[in-house]
CSV table of C-alpha atoms in Angstrom, one decimal:
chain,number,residue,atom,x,y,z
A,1,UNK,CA,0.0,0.0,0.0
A,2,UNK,CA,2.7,2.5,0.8
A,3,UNK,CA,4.0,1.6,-2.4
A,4,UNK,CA,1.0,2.3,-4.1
A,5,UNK,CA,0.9,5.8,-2.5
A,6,UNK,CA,5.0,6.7,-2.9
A,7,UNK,CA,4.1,6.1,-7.2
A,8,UNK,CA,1.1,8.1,-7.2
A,9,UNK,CA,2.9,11.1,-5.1
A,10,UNK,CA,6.3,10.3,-7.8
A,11,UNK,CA,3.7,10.8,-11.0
A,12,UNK,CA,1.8,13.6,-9.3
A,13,UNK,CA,4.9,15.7,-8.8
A,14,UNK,CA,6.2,17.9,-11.8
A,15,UNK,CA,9.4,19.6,-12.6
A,16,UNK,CA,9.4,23.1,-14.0
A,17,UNK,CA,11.3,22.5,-16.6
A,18,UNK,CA,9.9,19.6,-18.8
A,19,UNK,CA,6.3,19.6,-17.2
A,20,UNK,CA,3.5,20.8,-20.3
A,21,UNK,CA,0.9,22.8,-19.6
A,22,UNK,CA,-2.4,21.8,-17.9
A,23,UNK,CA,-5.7,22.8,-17.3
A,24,UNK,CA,-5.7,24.5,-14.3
A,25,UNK,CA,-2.3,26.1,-15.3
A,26,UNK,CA,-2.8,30.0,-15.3
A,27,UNK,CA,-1.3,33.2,-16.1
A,28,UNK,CA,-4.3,36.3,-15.0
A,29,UNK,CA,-3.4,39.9,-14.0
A,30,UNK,CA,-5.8,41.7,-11.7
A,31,UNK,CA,-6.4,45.7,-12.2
A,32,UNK,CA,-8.1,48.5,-10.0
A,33,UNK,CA,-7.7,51.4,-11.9
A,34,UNK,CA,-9.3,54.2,-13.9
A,35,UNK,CA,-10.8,53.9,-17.5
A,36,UNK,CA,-8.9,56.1,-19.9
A,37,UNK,CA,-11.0,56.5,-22.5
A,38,UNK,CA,-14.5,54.9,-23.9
A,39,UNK,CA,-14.3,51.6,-24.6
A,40,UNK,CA,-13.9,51.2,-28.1
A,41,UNK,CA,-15.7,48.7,-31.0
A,42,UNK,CA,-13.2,47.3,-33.2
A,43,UNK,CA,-13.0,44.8,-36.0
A,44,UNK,CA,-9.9,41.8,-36.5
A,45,UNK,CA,-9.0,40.9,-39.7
A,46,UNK,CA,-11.3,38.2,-39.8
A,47,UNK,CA,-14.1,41.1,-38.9
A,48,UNK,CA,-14.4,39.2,-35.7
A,49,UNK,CA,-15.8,42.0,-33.0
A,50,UNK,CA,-13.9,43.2,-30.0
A,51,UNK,CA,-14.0,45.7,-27.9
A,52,UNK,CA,-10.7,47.5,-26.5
A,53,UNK,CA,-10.3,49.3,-23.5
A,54,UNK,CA,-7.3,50.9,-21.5
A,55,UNK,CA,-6.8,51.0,-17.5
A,56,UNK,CA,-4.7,53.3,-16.0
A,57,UNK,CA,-2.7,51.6,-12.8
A,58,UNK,CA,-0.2,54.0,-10.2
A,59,UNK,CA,1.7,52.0,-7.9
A,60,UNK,CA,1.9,52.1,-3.7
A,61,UNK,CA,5.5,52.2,-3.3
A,62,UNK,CA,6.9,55.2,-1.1
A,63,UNK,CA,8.1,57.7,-2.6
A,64,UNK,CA,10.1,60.6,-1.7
A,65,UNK,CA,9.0,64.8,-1.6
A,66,UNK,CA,11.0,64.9,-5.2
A,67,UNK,CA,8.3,62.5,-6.5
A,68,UNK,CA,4.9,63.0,-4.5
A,69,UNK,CA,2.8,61.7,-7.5
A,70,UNK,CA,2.9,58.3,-8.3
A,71,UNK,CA,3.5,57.9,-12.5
A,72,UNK,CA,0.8,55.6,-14.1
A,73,UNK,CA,1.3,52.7,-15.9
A,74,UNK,CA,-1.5,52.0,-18.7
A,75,UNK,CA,-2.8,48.1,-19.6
A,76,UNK,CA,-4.7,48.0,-22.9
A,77,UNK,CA,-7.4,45.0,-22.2
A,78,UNK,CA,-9.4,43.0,-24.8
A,79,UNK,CA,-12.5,41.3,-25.1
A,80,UNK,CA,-13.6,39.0,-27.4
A,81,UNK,CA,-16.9,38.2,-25.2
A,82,UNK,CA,-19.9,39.4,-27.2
A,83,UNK,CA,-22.0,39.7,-24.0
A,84,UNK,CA,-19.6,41.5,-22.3
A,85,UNK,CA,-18.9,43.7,-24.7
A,86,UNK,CA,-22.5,45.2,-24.6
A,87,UNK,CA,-21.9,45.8,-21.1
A,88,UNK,CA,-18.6,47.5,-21.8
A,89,UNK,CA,-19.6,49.6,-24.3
A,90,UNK,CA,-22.0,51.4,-22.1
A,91,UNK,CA,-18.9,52.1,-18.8
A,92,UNK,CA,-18.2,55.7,-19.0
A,93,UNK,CA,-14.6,57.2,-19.6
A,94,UNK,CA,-12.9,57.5,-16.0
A,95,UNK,CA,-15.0,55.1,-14.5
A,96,UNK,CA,-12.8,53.0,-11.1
A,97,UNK,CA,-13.1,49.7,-12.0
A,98,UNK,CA,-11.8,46.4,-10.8
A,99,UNK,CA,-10.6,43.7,-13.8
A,100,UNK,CA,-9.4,40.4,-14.2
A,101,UNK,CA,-7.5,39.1,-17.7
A,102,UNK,CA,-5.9,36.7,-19.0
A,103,UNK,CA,-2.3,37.3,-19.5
A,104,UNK,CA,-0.9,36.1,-23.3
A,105,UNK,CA,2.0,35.9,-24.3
A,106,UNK,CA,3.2,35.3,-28.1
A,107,UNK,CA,6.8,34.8,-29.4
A,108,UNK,CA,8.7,36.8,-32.1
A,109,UNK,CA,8.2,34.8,-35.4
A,110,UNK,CA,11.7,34.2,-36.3
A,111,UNK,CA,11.3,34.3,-40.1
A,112,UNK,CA,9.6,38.0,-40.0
A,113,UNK,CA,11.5,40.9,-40.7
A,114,UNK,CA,13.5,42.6,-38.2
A,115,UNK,CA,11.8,45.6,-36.8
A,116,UNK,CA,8.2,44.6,-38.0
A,117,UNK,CA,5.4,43.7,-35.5
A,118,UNK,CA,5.6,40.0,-35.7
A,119,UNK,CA,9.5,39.8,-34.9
A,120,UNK,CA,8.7,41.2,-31.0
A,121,UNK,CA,7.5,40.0,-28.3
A,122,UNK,CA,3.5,40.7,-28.2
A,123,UNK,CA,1.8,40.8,-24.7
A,124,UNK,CA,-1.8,40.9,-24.4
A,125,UNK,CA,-4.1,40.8,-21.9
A,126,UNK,CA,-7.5,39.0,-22.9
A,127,UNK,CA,-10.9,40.5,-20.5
A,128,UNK,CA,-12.6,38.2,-18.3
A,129,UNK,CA,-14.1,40.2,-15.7
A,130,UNK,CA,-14.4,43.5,-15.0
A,131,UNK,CA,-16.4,45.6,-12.4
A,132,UNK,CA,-17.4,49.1,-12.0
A,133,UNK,CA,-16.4,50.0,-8.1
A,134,UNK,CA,-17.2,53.8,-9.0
A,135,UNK,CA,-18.4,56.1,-11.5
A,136,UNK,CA,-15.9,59.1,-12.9
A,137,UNK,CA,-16.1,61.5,-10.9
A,138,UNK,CA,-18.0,65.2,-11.4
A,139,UNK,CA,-16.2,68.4,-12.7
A,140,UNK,CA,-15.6,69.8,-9.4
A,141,UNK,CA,-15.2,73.5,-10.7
A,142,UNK,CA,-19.0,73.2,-11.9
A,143,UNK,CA,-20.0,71.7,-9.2
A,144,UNK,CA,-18.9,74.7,-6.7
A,145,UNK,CA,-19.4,77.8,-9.4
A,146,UNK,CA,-22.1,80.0,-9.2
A,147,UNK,CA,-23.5,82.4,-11.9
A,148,UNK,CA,-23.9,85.9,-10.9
């Protein structure tokens, strides 16, 4: 019997190296940050719909009084979902939202030309989830005018 369990445990074990990929192997990124822009409509190549959207992340490290505000980093997200992308169609431009993607990852072709798209490195990030946790904020300057 102990056998029996030391074999299982030996073929249940993976190295890093030579082990393939498996189902519940996953790469996700998770963002809570600001819409940029509208999401946009867009067409592939194969006029497949998508919608594309871009999140604008700052990071918590401490910083220093030479560098009080944070510099933001900007993730481009795409969805190929079209039931989500009804919904994100309709999430307003500065919107704080909370999303969840699906990093992908696709090697340089080695026969394309040097300096073209295909011969880098393209990272995407694929939408899975995403939730509004506020709306964008009012134009504070309206807000507190008054016309005399």
């Amino acid at each position: 019997m102990l056998s029996l369990a030391r074999s299982t445990f030996a073929r249940s074990v993976r190295t890093f190296s030579t082990s393939r990929p498996v189902n519940y192997d996953v790469a996700k990124v998770t963002l809570v940050g600001h819409l940029v822009r509208e999401p946009e409509t867009r067409i592939t190549k194969n006029d497949k719909e998508y919608v594309s959207y871009t999140v604008a992340t700052q990071t918590n490290r401490a910083r220093g009084p030479e560098e009080p505000n944070p510099p933001s980093t900007f993730h481009r997200v795409l969805s190929f979902v079209p039931s989500h992308n009804q919904f994100l169609t309709k999430v307003p431009k500065g919107s704080l939202v909370y999303v969840e993607a699906e990093l992908e990852v696709k090697e340089p072709d080695p026969e394309a030309e040097a300096g073209s798209f295909n011969a880098q490195r393209q990272v995407m990030l694929r939408h899975e989830t995403l939730r509004v946790l506020r709306g964008p904020r009012k134009d504070r300057d309206a807000s507190t005018s008054t016309d005399a």
